[in-house]
PDB file of N, CA and C in Angstrom:
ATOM      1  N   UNK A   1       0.827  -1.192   0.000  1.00  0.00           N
ATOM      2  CA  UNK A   1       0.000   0.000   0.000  1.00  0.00           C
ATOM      3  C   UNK A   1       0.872   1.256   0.000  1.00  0.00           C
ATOM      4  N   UNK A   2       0.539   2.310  -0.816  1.00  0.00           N
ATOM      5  CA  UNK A   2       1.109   3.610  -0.798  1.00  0.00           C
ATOM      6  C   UNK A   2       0.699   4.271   0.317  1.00  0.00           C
ATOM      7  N   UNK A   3       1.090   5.445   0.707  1.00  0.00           N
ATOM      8  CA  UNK A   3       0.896   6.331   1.369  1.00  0.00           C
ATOM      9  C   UNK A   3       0.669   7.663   0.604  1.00  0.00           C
ATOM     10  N   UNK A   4      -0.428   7.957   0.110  1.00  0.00           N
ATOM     11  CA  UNK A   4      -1.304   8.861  -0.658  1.00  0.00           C
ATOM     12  C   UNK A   4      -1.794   9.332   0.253  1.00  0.00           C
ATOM     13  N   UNK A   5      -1.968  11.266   0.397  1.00  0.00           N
ATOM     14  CA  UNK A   5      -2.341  11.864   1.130  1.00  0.00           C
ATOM     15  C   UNK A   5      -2.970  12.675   0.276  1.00  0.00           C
ATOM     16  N   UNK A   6      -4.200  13.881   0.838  1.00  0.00           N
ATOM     17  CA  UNK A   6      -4.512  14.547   0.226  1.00  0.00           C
ATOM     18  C   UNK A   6      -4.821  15.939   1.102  1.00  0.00           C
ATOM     19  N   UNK A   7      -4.154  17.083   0.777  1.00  0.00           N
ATOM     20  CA  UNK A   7      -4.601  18.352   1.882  1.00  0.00           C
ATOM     21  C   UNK A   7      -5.254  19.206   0.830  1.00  0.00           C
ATOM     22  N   UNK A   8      -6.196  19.287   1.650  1.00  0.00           N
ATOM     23  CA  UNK A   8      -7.301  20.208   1.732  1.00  0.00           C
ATOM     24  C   UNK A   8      -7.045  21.491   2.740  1.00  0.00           C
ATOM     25  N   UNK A   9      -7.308  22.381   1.506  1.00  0.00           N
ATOM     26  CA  UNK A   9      -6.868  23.646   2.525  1.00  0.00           C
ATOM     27  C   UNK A   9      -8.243  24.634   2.637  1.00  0.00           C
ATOM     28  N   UNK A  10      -8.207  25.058   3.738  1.00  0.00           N
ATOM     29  CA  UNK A  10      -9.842  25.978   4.226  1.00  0.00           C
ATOM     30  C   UNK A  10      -9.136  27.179   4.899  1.00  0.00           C
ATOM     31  N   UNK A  11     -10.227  28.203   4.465  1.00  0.00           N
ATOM     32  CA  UNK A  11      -9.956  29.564   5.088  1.00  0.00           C
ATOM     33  C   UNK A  11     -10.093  29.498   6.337  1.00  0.00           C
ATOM     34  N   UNK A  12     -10.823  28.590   7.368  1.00  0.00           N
ATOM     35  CA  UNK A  12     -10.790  29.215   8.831  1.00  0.00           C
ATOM     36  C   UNK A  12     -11.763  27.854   9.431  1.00  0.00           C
ATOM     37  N   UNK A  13     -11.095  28.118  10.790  1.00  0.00           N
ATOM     38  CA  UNK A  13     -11.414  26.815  11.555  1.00  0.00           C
ATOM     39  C   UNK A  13     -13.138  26.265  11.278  1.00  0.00           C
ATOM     40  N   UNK A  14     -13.999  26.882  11.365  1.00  0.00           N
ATOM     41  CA  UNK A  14     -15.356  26.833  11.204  1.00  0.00           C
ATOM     42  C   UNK A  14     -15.611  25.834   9.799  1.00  0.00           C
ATOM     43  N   UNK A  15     -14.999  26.620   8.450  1.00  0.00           N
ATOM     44  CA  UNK A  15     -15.185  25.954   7.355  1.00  0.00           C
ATOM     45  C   UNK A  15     -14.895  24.407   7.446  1.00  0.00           C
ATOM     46  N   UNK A  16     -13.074  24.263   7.749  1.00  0.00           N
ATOM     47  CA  UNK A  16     -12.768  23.353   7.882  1.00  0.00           C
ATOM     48  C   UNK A  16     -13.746  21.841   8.650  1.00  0.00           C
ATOM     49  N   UNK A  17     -13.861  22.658   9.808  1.00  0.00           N
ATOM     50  CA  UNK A  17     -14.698  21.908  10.768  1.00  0.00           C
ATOM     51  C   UNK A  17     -15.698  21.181  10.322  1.00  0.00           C
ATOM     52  N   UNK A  18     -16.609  21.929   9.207  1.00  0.00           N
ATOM     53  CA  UNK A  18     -17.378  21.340   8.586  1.00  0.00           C
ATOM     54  C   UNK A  18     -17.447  20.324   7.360  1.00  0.00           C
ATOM     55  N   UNK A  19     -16.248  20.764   6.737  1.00  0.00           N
ATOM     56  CA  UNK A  19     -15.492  20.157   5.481  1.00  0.00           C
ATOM     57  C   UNK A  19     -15.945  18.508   6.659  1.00  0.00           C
ATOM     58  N   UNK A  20     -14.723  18.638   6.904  1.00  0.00           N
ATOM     59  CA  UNK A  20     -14.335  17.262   7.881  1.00  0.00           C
ATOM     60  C   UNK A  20     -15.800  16.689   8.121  1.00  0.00           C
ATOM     61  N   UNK A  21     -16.914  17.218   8.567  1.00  0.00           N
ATOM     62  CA  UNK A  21     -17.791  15.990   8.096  1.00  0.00           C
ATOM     63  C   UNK A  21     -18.667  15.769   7.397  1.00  0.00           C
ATOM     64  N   UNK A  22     -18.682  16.722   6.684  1.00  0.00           N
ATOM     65  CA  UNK A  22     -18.817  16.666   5.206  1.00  0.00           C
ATOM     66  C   UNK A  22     -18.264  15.475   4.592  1.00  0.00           C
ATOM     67  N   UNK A  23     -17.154  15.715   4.789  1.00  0.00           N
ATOM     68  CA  UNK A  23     -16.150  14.247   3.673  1.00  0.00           C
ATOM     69  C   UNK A  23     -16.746  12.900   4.383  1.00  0.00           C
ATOM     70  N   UNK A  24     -16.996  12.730   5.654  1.00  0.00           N
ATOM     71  CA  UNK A  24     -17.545  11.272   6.405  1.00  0.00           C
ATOM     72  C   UNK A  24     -18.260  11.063   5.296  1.00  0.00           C
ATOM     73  N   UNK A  25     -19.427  11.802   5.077  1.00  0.00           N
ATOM     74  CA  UNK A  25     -20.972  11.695   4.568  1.00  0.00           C
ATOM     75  C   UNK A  25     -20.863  10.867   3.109  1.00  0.00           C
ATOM     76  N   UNK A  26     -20.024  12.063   2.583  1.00  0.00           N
ATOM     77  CA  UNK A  26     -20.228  12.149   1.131  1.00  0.00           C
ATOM     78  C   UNK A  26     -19.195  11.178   0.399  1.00  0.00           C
ATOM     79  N   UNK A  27     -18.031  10.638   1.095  1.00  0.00           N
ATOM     80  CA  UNK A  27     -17.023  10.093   0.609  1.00  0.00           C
ATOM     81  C   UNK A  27     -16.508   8.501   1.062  1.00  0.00           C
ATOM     82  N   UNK A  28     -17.419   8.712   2.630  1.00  0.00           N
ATOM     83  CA  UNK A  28     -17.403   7.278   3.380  1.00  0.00           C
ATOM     84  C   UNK A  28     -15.904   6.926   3.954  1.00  0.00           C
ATOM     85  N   UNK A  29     -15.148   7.699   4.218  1.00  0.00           N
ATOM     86  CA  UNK A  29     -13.679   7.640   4.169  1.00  0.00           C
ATOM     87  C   UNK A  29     -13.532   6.848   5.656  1.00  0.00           C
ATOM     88  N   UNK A  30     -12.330   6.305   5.948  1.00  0.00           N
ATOM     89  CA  UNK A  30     -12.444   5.152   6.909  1.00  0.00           C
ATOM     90  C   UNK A  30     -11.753   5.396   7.753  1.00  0.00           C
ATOM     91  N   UNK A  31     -11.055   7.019   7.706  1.00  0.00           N
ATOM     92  CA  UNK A  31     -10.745   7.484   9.001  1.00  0.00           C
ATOM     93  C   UNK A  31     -11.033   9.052   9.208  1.00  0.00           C
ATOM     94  N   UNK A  32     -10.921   9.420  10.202  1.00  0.00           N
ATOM     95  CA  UNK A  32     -11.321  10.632  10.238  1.00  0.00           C
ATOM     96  C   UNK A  32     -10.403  11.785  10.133  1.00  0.00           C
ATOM     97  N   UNK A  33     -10.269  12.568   9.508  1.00  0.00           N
ATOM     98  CA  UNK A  33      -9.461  13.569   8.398  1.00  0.00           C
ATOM     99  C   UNK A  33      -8.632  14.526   9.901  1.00  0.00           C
ATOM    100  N   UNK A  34      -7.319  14.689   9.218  1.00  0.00           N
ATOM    101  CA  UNK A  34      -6.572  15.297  10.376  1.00  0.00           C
ATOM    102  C   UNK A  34      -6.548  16.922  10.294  1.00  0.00           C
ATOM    103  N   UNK A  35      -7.234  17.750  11.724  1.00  0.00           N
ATOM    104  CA  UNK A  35      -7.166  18.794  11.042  1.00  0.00           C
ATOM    105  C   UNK A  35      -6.387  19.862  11.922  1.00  0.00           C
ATOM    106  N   UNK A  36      -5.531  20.797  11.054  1.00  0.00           N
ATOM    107  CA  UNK A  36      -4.479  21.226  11.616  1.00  0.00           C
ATOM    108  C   UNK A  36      -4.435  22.910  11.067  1.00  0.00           C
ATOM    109  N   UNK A  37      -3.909  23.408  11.575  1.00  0.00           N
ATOM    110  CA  UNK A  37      -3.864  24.801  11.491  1.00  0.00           C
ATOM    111  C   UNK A  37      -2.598  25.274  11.112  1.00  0.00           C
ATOM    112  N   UNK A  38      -2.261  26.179  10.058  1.00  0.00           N
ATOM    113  CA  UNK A  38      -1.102  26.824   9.088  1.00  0.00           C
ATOM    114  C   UNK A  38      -1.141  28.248   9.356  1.00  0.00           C
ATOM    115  N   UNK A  39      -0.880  28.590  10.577  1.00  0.00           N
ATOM    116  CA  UNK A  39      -0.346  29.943  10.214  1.00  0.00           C
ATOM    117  C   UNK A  39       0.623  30.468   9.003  1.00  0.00           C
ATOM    118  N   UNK A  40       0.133  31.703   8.909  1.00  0.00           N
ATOM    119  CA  UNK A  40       0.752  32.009   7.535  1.00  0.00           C
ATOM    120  C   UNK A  40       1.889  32.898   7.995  1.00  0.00           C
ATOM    121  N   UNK A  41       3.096  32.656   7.341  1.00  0.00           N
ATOM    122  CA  UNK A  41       4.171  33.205   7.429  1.00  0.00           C
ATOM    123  C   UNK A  41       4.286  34.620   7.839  1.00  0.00           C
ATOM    124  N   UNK A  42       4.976  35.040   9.315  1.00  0.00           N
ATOM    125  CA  UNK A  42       5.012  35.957   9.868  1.00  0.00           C
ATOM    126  C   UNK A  42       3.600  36.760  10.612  1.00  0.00           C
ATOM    127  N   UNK A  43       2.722  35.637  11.118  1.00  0.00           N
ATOM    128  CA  UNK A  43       1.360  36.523  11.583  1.00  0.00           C
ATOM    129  C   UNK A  43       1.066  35.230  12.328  1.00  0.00           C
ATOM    130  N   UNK A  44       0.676  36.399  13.366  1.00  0.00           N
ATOM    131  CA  UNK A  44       0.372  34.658  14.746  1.00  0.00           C
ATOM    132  C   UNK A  44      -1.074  35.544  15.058  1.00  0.00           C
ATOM    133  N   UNK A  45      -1.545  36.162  13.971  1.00  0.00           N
ATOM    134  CA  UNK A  45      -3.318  36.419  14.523  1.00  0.00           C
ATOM    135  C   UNK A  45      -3.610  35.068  13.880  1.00  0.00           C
ATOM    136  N   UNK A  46      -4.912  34.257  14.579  1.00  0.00           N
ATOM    137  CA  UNK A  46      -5.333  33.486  14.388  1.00  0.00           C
ATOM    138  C   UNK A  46      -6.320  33.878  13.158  1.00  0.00           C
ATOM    139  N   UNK A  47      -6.548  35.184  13.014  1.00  0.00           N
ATOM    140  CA  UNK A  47      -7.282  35.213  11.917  1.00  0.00           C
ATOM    141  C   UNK A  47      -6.724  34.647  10.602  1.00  0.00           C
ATOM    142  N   UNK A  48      -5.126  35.054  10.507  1.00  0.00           N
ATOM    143  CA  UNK A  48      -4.864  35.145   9.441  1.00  0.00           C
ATOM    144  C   UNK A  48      -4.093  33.760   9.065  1.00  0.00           C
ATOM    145  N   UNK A  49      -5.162  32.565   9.533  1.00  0.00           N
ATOM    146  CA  UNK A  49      -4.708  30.852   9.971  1.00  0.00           C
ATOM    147  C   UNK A  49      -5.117  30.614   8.739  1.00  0.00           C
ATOM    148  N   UNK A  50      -4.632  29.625   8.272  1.00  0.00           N
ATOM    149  CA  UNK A  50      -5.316  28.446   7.228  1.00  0.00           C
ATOM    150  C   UNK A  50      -6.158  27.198   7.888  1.00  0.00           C
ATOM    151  N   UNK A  51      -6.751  26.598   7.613  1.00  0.00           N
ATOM    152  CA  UNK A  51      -6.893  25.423   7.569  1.00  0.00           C
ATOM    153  C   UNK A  51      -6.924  24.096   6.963  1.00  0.00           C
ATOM    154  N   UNK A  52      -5.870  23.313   7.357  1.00  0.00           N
ATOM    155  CA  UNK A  52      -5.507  21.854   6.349  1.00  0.00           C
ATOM    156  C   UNK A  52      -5.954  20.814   7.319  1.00  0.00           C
ATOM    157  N   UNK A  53      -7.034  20.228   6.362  1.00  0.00           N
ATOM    158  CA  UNK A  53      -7.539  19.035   6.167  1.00  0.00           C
ATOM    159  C   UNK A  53      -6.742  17.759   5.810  1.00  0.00           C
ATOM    160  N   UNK A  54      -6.005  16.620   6.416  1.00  0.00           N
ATOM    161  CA  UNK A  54      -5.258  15.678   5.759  1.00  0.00           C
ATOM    162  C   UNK A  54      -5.827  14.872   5.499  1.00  0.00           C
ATOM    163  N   UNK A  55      -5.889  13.957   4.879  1.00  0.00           N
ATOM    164  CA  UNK A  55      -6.733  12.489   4.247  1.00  0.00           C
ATOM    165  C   UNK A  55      -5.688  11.769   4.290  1.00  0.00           C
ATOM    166  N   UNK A  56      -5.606  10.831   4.544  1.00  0.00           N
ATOM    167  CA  UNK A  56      -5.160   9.613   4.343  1.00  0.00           C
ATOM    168  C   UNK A  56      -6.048   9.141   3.299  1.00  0.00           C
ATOM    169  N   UNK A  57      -5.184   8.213   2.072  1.00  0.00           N
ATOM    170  CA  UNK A  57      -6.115   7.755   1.171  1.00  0.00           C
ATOM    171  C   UNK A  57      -5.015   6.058   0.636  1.00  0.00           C
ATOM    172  N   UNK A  58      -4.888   5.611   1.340  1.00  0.00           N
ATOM    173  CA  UNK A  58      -3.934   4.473   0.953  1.00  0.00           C
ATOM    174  C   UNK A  58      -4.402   3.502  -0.093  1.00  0.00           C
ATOM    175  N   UNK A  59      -5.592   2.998  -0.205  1.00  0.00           N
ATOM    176  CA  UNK A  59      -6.102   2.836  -1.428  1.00  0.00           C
ATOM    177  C   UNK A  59      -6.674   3.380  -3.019  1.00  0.00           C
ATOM    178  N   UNK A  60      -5.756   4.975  -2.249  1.00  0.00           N
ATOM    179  CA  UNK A  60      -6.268   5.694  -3.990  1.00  0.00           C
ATOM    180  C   UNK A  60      -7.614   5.661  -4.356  1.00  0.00           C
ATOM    181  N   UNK A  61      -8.368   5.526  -3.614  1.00  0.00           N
ATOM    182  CA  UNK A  61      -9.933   5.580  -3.802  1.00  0.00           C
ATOM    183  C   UNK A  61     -10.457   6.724  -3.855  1.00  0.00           C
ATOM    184  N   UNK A  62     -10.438   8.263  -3.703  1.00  0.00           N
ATOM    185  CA  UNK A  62     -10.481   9.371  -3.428  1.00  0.00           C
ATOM    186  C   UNK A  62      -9.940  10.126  -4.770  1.00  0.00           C
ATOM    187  N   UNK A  63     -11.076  10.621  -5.891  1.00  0.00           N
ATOM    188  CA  UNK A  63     -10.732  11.184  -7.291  1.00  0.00           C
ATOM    189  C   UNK A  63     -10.523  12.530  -6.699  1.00  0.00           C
ATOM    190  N   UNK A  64      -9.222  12.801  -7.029  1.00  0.00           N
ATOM    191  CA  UNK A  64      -8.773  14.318  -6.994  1.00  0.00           C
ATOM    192  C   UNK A  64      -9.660  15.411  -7.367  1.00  0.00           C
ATOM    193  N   UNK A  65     -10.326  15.365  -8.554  1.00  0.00           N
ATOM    194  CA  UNK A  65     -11.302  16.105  -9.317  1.00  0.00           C
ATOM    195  C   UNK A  65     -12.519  16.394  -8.402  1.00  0.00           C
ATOM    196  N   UNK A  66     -13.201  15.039  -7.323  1.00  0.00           N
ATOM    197  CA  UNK A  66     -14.366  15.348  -6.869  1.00  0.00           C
ATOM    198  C   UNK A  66     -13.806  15.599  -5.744  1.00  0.00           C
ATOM    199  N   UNK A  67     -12.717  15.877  -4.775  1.00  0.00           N
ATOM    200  CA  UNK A  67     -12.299  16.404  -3.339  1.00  0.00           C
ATOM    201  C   UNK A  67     -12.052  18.037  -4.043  1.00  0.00           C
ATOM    202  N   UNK A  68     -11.784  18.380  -5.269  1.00  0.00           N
ATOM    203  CA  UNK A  68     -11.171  20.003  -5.592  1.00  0.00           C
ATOM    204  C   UNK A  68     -12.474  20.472  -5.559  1.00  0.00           C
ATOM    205  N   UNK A  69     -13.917  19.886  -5.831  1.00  0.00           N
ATOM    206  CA  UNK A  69     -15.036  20.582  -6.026  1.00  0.00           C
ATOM    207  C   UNK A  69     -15.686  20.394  -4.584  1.00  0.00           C
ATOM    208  N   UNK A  70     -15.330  19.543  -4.073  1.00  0.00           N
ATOM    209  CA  UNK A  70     -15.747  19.790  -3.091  1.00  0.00           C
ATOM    210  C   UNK A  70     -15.122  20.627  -2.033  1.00  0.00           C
ATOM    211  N   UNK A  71     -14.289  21.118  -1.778  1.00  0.00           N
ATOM    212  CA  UNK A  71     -13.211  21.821  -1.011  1.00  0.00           C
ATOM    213  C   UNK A  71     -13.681  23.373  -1.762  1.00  0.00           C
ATOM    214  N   UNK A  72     -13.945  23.334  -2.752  1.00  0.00           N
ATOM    215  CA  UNK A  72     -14.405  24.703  -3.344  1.00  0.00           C
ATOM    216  C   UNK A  72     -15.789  25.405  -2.904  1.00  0.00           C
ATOM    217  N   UNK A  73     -16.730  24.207  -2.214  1.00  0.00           N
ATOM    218  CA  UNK A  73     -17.321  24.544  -1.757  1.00  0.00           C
ATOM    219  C   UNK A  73     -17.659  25.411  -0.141  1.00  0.00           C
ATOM    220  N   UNK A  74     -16.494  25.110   0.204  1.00  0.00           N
ATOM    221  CA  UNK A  74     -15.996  26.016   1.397  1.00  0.00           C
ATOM    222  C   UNK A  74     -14.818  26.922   0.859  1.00  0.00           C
ATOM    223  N   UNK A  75     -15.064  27.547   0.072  1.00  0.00           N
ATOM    224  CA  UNK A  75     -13.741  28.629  -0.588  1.00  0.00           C
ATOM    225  C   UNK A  75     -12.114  27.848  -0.148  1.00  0.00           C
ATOM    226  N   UNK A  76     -12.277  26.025  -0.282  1.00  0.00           N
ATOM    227  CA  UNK A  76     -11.080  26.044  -0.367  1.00  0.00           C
ATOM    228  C   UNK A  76     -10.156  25.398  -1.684  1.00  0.00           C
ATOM    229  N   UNK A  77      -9.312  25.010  -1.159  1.00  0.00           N
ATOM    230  CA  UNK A  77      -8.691  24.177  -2.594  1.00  0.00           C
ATOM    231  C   UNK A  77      -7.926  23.062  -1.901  1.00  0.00           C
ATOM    232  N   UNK A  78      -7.115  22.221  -3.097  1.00  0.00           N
ATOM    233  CA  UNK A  78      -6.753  20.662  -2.658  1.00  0.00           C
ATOM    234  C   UNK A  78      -5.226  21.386  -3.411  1.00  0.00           C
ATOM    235  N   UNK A  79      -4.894  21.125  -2.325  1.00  0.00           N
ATOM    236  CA  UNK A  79      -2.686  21.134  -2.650  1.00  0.00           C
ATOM    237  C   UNK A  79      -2.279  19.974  -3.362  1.00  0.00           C
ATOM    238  N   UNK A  80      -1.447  20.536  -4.684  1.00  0.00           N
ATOM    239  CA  UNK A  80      -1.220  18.965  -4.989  1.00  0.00           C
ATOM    240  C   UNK A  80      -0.221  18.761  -4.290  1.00  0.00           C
ATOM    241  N   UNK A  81       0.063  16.818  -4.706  1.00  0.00           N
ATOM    242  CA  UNK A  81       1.204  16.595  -3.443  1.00  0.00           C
ATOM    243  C   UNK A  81       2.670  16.740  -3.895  1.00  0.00           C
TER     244      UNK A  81
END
């Protein structure tokens, strides 16, 4: 098995929060998505945080195309790896 990851990046803890179970629902994923916070270079306001979503996807089951539209739906996007 590979180790295929996928980050999902969200404007702010709230979005994210929801992303995350969002993806349970819609994607059935078999663990629960790691979620972590990116301050952005030189700014420790929490406003000005990212939020990354990690997936584990070791079976490659997870189409890149339908996690970018969905991540767009919370103004975010999918980092490639």
């Amino acid at each position: 098995m590979s180790d295929v990851r996928h980050v999902l990046v969200l404007p702010d803890r709230d979005a994210a929060e929801e992303a995350a179970e969002a993806l349970g629902e819609r994607f059935a994923i078999d663990e629960e998505p790691q979620l972590v916070r990116d301050a952005l270079a030189g700014e420790d306001d929490a406003e000005d945080a990212q939020w990354l979503l990690v997936l584990r996807d070791e079976r490659e089951r997870l189409d890149p195309a339908e996690l970018d539209a969905f991540v767009r739906e919370w103004d975010g996007w999918r980092e490639e790896p």
